[in-house]
Every structure is written in C-alpha cells, then in structure tokens.
XYZ file of C-alpha atoms in Angstrom:
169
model
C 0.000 0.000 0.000
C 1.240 3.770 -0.342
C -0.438 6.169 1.628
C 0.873 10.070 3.277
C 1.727 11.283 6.993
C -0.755 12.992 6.667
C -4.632 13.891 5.101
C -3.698 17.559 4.224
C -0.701 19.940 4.551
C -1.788 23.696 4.629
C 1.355 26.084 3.596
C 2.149 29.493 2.260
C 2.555 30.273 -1.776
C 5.917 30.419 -2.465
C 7.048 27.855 0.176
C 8.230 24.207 -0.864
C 7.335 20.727 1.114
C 9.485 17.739 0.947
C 7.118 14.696 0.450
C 7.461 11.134 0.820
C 4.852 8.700 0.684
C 4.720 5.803 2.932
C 5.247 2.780 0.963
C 4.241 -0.881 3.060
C 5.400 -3.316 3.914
C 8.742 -1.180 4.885
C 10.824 -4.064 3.618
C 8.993 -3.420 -0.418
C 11.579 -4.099 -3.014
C 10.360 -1.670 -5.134
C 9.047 1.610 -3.430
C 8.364 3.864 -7.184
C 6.140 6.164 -6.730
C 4.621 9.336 -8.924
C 3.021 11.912 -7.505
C 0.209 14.211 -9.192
C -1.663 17.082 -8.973
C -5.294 18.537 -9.175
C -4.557 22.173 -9.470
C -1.864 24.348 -10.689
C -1.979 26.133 -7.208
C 0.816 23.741 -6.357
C 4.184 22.332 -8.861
C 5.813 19.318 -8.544
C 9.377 17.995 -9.422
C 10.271 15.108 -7.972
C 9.064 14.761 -4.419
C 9.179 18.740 -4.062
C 6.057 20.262 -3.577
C 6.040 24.429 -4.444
C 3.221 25.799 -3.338
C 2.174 28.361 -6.627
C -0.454 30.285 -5.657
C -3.607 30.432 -3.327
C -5.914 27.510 -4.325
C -6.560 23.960 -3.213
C -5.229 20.690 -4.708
C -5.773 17.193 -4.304
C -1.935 15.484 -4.037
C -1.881 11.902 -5.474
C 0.632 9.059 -4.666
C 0.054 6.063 -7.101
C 2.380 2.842 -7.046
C 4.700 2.260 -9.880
C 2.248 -0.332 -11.169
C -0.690 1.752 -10.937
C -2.374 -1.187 -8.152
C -2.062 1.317 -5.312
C -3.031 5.711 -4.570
C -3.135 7.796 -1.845
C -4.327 11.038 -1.718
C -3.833 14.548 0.604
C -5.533 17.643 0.425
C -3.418 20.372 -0.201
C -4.203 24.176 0.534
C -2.330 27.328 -0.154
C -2.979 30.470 1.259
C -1.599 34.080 0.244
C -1.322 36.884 3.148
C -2.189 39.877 1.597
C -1.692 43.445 3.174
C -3.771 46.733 1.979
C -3.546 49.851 3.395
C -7.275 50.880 4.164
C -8.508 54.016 1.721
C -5.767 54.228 -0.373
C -6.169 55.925 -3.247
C -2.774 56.048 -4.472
C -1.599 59.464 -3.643
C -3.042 61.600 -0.732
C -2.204 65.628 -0.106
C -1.874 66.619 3.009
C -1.237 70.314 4.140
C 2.541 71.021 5.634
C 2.417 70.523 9.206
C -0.703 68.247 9.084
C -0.225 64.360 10.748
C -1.812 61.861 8.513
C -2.674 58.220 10.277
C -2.456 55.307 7.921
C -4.323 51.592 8.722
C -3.468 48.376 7.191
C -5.114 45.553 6.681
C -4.610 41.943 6.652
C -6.042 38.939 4.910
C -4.783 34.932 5.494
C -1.843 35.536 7.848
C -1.013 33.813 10.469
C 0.277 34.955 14.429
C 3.710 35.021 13.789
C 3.234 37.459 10.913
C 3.938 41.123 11.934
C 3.227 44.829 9.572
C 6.569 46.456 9.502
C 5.896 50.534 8.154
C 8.539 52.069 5.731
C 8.903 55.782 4.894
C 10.617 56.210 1.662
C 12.349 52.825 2.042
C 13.694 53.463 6.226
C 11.598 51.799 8.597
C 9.639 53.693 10.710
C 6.913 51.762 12.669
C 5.256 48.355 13.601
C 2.267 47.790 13.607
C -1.811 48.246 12.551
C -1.107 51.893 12.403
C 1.546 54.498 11.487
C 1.652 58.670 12.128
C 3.458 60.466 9.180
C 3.857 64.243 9.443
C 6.240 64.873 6.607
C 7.919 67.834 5.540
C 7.967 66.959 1.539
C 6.294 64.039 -0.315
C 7.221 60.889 0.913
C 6.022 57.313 -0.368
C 4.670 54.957 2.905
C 4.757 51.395 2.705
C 3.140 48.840 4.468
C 5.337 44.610 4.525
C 4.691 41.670 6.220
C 7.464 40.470 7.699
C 7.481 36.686 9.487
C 8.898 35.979 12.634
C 12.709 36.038 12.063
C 11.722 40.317 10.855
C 12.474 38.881 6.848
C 9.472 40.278 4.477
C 6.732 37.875 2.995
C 6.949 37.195 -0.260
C 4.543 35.721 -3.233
C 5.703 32.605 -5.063
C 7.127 35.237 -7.464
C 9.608 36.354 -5.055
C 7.673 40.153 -5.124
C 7.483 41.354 -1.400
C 3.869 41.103 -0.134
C 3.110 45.227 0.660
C 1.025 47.878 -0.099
C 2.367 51.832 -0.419
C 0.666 55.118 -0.251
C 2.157 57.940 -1.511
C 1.441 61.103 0.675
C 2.355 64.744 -0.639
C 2.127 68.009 1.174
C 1.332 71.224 0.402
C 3.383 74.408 0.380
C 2.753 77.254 2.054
C-alpha cells in the first residue's frame, strides 16, 4: 500500500514541502512512486512540492504499477496586506499628521506589519503617524517571525504603499 503522513498539509505560496509517501510493507523491493496534482496552485518535481499560488489541490501518490493511490488535500494560502482608503496618492497640508491603517487577509500569528517611509523603517504595527515635511512614499510589509518580508511565489514582497504629498505654504 502507499499512503501520506498525513490527510492535508496547509502552507504558504511560495514555500516548498518535501514529500514522501509511505510505501508498506517497509521491507517493499520496489518503493516507485509518482506523484500528481489537481490544481496548478501547487508544482511538482520530484518529491518537491512548491506551493504556486492560493488555491486547493488534491496530491496523489500512485504505485509504480498503478495497483495502489493515496491522496492529501493540499491548501495554499496568500497573506495579503492593503492599506485601508488608499487611493494612491493623498495631499496633506505642511504641518498636518496623517494616520495610515493596514489591513490583513490569510496571515497567520507570527506574521507582523513592519511601516517604511521612503524605504527606512519607521513603525510596527496596525497603524503608522506620518507628518512629513515633503512628499514621501509609505509602505506597508509583512514580515514573518525572524523580521524577513513575505513574499509571493514570485519572489515580489507582499506590501502595499501610499504615496502622501504636502502642500506648500
């Protein structure tokens, strides 16, 4: 028989998973193996599993001969950050303090906001203050537990920015 640790892995797009079936009896001469997928939300080479993007997939194990399968739900979730109202650019007049929210979607507790004013971090965080003197753009990462910035399966950093002007005078 061939079957998996476990019923269904849950992991983050852009992260990878080592899988091996379990093959029985333990002592099986020949323990061949392909595995398969349901979706594109996940890529296989070998017994690599990439997580591609948010979906769900049903993983299949099926004996060299074709006699035996297992299957294991897969799911892959994208954290997303938004900054709430943004609009792209806002004015503010000079001396003015502007608050700025983010939002969250599919994160988990180890998952932190980290705020960046024209690329030097500034804040932590639901909420940031900016008061600037000039235009500055604000961005908004999540960063994981070790401080390091989410990323897609693409690499791109998971953030949102807000660019924030200010009037003369």
């Amino acid at each position: 028989s061939i079957g998996f640790e476990a019923e269904s892995y849950t992991f983050r797009a852009g992260d990878k998973l080592t899988v091996e079936p379990v093959i029985c009896p333990a002592n099986a001469t020949d323990k061949s193996y392909v595995l398969t997928a349901s979706s594109d939300a996940i890529s296989i080479n070998g017994n690599v599993i990439t997580a591609v993007k948010a979906g769900k997939a049903t993983l299949t194990a099926t004996s060299k001969d074709g006699l035996y399968t297992a299957t294991a739900e897969i799911t892959v979730y994208l954290p997303e950050i938004s900054i709430k109202n943004n609009t792209g650019t806002k004015t503010i007049s000079y001396g003015e303090t502007l608050r700025l929210s983010a939002e969250t979607k599919n994160t988990t507790a180890d998952m932190r906001i980290f705020w960046y004013v024209d690329g030097v971090k500034l804040g932590e965080g639901t909420t940031i203050d900016v008061s600037p003197e000039s235009g500055v753009t604000v961005t908004a990462k999540l960063v994981d537990k070790n401080d390091e910035a989410l990323t897609d399966a693409g690499g791109k950093e998971i953030s949102d920015s807000q660019t924030v002007k200010v009037k003369s005078g």
